[in-house]
Short mmCIF file of C-alpha atoms in Angstrom, two decimals:
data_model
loop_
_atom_site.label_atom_id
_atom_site.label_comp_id
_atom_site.label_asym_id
_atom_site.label_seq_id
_atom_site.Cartn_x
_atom_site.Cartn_y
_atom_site.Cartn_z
CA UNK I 8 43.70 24.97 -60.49
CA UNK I 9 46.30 27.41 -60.00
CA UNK I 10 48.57 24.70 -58.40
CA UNK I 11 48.00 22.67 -60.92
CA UNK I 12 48.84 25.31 -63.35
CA UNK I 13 52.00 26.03 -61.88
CA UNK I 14 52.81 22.37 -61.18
CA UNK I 15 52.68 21.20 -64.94
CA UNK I 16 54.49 24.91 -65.71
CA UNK I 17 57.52 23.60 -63.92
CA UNK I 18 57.15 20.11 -65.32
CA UNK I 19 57.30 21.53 -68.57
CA UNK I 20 60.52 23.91 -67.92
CA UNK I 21 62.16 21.20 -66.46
CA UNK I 22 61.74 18.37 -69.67
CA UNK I 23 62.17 21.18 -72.30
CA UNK I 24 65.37 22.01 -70.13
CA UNK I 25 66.29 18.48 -70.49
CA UNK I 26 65.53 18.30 -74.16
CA UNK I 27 67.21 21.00 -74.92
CA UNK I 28 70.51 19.77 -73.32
CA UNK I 29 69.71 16.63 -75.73
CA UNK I 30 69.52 18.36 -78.68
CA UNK I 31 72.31 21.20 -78.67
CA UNK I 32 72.51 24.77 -80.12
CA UNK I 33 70.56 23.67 -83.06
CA UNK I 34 67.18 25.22 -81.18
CA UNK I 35 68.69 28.63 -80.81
CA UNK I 36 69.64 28.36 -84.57
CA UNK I 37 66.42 27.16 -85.88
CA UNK I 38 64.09 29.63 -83.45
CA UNK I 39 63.84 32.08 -86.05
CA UNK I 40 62.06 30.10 -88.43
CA UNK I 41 59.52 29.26 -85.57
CA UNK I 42 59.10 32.97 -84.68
CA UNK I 43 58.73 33.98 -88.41
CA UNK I 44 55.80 31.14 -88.41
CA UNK I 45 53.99 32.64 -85.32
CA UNK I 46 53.90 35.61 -86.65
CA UNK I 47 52.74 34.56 -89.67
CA UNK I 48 50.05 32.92 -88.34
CA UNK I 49 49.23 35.89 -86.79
CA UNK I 50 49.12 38.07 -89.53
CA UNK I 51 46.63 35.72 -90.95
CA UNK I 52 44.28 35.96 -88.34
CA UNK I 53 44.54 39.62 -88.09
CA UNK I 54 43.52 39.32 -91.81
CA UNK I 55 40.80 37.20 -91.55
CA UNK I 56 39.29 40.07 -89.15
CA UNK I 57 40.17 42.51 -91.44
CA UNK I 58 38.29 40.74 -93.73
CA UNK I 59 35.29 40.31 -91.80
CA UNK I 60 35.09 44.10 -90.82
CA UNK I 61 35.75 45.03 -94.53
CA UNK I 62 32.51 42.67 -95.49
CA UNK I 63 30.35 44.54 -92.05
CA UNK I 64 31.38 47.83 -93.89
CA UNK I 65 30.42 47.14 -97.48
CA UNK I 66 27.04 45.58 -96.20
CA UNK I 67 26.05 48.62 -93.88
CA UNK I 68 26.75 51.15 -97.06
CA UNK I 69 24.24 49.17 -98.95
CA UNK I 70 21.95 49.33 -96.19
CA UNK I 71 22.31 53.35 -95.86
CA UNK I 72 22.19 53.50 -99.75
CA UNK I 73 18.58 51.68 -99.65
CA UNK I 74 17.98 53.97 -97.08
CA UNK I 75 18.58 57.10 -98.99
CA UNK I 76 16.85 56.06 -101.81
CA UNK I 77 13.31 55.12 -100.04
CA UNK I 78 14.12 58.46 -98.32
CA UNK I 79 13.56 59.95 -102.23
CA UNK I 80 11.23 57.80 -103.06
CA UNK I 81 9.21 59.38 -100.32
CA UNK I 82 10.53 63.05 -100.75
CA UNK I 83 9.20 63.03 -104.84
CA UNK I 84 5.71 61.86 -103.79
CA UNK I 85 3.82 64.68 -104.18
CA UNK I 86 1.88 64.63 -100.85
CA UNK I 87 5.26 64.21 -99.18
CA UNK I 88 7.07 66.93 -100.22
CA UNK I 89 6.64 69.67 -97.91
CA UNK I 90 6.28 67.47 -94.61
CA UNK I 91 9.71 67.98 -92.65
CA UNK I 92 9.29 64.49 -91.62
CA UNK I 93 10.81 63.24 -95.22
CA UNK I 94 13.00 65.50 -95.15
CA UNK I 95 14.76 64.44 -91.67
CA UNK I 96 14.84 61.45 -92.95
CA UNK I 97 16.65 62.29 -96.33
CA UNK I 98 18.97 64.01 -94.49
CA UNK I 99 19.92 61.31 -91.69
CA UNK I 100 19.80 58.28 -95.00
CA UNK I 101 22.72 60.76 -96.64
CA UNK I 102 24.35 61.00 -93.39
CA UNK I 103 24.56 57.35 -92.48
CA UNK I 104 25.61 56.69 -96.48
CA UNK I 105 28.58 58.76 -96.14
CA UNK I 106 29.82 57.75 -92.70
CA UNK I 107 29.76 53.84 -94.08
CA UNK I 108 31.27 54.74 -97.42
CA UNK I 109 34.12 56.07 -94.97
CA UNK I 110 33.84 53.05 -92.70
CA UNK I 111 34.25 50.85 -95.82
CA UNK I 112 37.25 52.84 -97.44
CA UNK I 113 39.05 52.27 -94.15
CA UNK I 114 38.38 49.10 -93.79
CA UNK I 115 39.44 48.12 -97.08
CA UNK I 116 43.29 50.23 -96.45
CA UNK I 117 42.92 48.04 -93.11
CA UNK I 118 42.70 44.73 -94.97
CA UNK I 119 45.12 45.69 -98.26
CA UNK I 120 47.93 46.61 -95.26
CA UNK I 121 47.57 43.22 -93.30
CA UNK I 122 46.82 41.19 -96.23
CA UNK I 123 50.71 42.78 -97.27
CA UNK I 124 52.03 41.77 -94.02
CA UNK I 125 50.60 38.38 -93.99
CA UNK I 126 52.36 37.85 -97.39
CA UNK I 127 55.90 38.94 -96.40
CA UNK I 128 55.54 36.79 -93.54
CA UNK I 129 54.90 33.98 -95.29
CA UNK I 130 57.68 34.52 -97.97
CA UNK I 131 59.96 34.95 -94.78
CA UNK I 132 58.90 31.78 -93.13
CA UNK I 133 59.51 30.06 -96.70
CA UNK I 134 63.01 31.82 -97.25
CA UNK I 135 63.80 30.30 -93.28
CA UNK I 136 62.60 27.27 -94.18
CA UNK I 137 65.02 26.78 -97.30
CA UNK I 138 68.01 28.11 -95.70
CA UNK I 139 67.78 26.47 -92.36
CA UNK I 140 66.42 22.79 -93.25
CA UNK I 141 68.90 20.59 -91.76
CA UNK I 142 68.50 22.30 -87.93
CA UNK I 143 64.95 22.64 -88.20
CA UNK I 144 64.82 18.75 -88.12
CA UNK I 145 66.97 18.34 -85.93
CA UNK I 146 65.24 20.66 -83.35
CA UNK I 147 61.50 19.50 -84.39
CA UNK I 148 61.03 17.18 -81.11
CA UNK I 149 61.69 20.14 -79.10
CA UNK I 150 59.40 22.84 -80.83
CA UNK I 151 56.81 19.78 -81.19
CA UNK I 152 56.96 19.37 -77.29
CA UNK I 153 57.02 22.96 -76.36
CA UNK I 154 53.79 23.29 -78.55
CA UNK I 155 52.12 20.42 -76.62
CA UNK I 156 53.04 21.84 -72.99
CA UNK I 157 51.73 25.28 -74.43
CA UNK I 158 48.14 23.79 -75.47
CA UNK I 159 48.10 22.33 -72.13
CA UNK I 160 49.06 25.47 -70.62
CA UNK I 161 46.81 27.39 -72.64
CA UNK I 162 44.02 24.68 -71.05
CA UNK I 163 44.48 24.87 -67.75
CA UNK I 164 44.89 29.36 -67.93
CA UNK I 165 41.49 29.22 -69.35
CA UNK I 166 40.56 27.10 -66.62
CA UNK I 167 42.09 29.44 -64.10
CA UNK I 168 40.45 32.36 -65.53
CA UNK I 169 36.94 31.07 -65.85
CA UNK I 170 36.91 29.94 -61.87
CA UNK I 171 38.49 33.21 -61.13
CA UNK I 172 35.00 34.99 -62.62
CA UNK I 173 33.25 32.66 -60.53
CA UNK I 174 34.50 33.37 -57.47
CA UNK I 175 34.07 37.30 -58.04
CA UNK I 176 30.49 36.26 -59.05
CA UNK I 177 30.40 34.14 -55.92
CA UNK I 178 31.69 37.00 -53.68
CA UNK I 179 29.39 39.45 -55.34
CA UNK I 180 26.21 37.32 -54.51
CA UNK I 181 27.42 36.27 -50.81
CA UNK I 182 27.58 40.65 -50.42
CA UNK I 183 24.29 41.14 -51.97
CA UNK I 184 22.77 38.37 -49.51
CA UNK I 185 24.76 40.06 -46.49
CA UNK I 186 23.50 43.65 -47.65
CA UNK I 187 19.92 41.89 -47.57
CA UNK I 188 20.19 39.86 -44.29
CA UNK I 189 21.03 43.47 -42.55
CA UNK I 190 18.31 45.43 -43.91
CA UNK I 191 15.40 42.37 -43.01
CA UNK I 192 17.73 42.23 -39.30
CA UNK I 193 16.60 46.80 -39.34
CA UNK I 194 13.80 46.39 -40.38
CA UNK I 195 12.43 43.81 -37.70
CA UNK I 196 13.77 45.82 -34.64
CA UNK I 197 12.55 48.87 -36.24
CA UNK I 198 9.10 47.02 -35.85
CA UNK I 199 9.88 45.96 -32.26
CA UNK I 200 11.02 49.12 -31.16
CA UNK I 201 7.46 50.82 -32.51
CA UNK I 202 5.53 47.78 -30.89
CA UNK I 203 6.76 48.66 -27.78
CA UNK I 204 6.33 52.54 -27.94
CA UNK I 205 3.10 52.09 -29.38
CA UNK I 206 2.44 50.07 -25.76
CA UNK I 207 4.48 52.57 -23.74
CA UNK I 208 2.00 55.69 -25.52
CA UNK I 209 -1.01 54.01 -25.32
CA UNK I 210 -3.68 55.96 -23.47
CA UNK I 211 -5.53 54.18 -20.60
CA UNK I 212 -8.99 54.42 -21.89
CA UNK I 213 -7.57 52.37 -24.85
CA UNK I 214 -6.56 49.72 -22.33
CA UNK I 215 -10.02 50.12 -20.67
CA UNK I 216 -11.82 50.13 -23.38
CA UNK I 217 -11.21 46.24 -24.37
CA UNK I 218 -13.13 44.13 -22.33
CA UNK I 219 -12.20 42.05 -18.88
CA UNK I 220 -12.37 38.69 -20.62
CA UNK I 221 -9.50 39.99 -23.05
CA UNK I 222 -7.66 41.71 -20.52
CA UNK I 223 -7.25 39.08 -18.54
CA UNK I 224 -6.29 36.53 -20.93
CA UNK I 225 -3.72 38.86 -22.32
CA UNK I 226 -3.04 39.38 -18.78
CA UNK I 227 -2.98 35.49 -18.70
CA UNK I 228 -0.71 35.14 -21.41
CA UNK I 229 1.74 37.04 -20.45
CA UNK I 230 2.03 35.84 -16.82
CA UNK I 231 4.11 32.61 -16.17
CA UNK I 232 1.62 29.15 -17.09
CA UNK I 233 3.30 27.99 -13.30
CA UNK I 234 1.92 30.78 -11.30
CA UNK I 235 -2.04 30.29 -11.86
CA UNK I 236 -2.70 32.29 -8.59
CA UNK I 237 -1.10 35.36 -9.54
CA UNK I 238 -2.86 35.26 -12.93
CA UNK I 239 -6.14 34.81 -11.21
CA UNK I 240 -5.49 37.68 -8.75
CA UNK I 241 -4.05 39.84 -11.68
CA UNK I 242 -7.39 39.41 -13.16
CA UNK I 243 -9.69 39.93 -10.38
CA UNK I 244 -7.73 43.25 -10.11
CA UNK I 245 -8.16 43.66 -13.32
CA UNK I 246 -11.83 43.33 -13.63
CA UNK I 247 -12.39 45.44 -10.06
CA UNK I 248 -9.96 48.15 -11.95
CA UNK I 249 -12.31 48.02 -14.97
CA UNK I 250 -15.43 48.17 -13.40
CA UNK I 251 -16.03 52.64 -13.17
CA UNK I 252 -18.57 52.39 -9.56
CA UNK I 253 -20.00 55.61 -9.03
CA UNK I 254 -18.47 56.96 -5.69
CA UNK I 255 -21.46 60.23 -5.41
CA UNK I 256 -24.02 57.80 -3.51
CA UNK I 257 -21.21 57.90 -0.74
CA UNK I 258 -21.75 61.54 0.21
CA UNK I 259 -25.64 61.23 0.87
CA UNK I 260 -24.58 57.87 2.74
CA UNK I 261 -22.41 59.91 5.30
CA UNK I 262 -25.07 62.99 5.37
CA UNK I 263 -27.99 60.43 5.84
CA UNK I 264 -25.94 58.98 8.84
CA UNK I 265 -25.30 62.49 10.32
CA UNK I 266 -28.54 63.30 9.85
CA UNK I 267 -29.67 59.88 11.37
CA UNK I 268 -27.46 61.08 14.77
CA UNK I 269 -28.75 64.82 14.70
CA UNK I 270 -32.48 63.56 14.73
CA UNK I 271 -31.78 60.97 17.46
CA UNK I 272 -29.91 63.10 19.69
CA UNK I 273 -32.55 65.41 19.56
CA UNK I 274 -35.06 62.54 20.31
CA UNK I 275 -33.53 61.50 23.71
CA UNK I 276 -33.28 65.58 24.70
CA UNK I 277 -36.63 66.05 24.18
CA UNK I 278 -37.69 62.59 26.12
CA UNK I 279 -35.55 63.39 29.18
CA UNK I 280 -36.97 66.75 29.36
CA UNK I 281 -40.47 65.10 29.43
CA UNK I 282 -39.12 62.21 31.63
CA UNK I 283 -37.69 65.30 33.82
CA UNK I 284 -41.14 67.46 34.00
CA UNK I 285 -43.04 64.15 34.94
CA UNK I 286 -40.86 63.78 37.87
CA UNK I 287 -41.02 67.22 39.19
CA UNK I 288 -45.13 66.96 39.21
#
């Protein structure tokens, strides 16, 4: 758009350029009377608003001035005089009255002054026209041209300007999304990173206490699916590791066994003594 905007900008130069070479010095002497016509028109449209504002005023002091009186009305009732409620609002209604009778006096110098203007334009664009009426028809192509490439102009600005607040809209949303992709991206390692010191911390009679069928498919799942051996030995360990065997029966085993020797060695001392005393009778 903004090539394009540029392209018909010189197009435009260049034929009003030419036109002007056409036509002579009759342009430069009938430019005033265009320039006392734009700002004419100008003073009419700034009177038109001053005319609208002057209309906002007068209908906001007849607003405050029903105000007020309601305000009275309620102040007078006899129930009503005392409260302070009334009263606030007496005072605010007499307020708001005097700050749009200001508002509408202004308004009104507002719209005399440009109304003034707008009228000495227009009596200069008429004493122009008079006294320069032979080059202003003369240079009329030209003006009517330049006022053609200016509404196209105009066009393709507005153009410019309303893909321009795109774009910013654009890059605003395309931030936004970036701000949001980074905060979901924190957030999820923030939740691996506790996963896996919640599994570094855990104690081990949290691991023990799920059972071996769990374990080991946990175990199982987190092993390779290729190496079925290792999973199978990881879980036998597993179980065996899981399985609390009471290790006391193993002292009396080893006291039994020394007892068992003690008893016996005593046996054969006491049956070679006997075997000895049979021989020597």
């Amino acid at each position: 758009a903004r090539s394009a905007y540029r392209r018909i900008l010189s197009e435009s130069a260049r034929k009003l350029n030419s036109q002007g070479s056409q036509l002579g010095n009759c342009i430069e002497r009938a430019r005033p009377y265009y320039e006392a016509r734009r700002r004419a028109k100008e003073a009419q449209q700034e009177t038109q608003r001053a005319a609208l504002r002057y209309e906002r005023a007068v209908g906001m002091h007849n607003a405050a001035r029903e105000m007020v009186f309601v305000a009275e009305q309620g102040v007078a009732a006899g129930k009503n005089r005392l409260d302070p409620t009334w009263q606030e609002m007496l005072n605010h209604a007499t307020r708001k009255v005097n700050e749009a009778e200001e508002e509408r006096v202004r308004s009104e110098r507002e719209h005399q002054r440009v109304t003034r203007l707008c009228q000495e334009a227009e009596a200069e664009v008429q004493a122009l026209q008079k006294s320069l009426k032979r080059v202003i028809l003369r240079s009329k192509p030209y003006f009517e041209l330049k006022a053609q490439f200016n509404q196209i102009l105009e066009e393709h600005k507005s153009k410019v300007t309303s893909l321009e607040s795109r774009v910013s809209q654009a890059k605003t949303r395309y931030s936004v999304a970036l701000r949001n992709l980074e905060q979901i991206s924190e957030q999820i390692h923030a939740r691996r990173l506790q996963r896996l010191l919640q599994r570094r911390e855990s104690p081990v009679g949290a691991e023990c206490s799920s059972s071996p069928e769990s374990r080991g498919a946990d175990l199982g799942a987190e092993c390779p699916a290729g190496d079925s051996l290792s999973v199978l030995s990881l879980q036998t360990v597993a179980s065996d590791l899981q399985k609390f065997d009471s290790v006391e029966h193993l002292v009396g085993i080893s006291d039994a066994a020394s007892l068992g020797s003690d008893e016996l060695g005593e046996r054969e001392r006491r049956r070679s003594l006997r075997h000895h005393r049979s021989v020597s009778l």
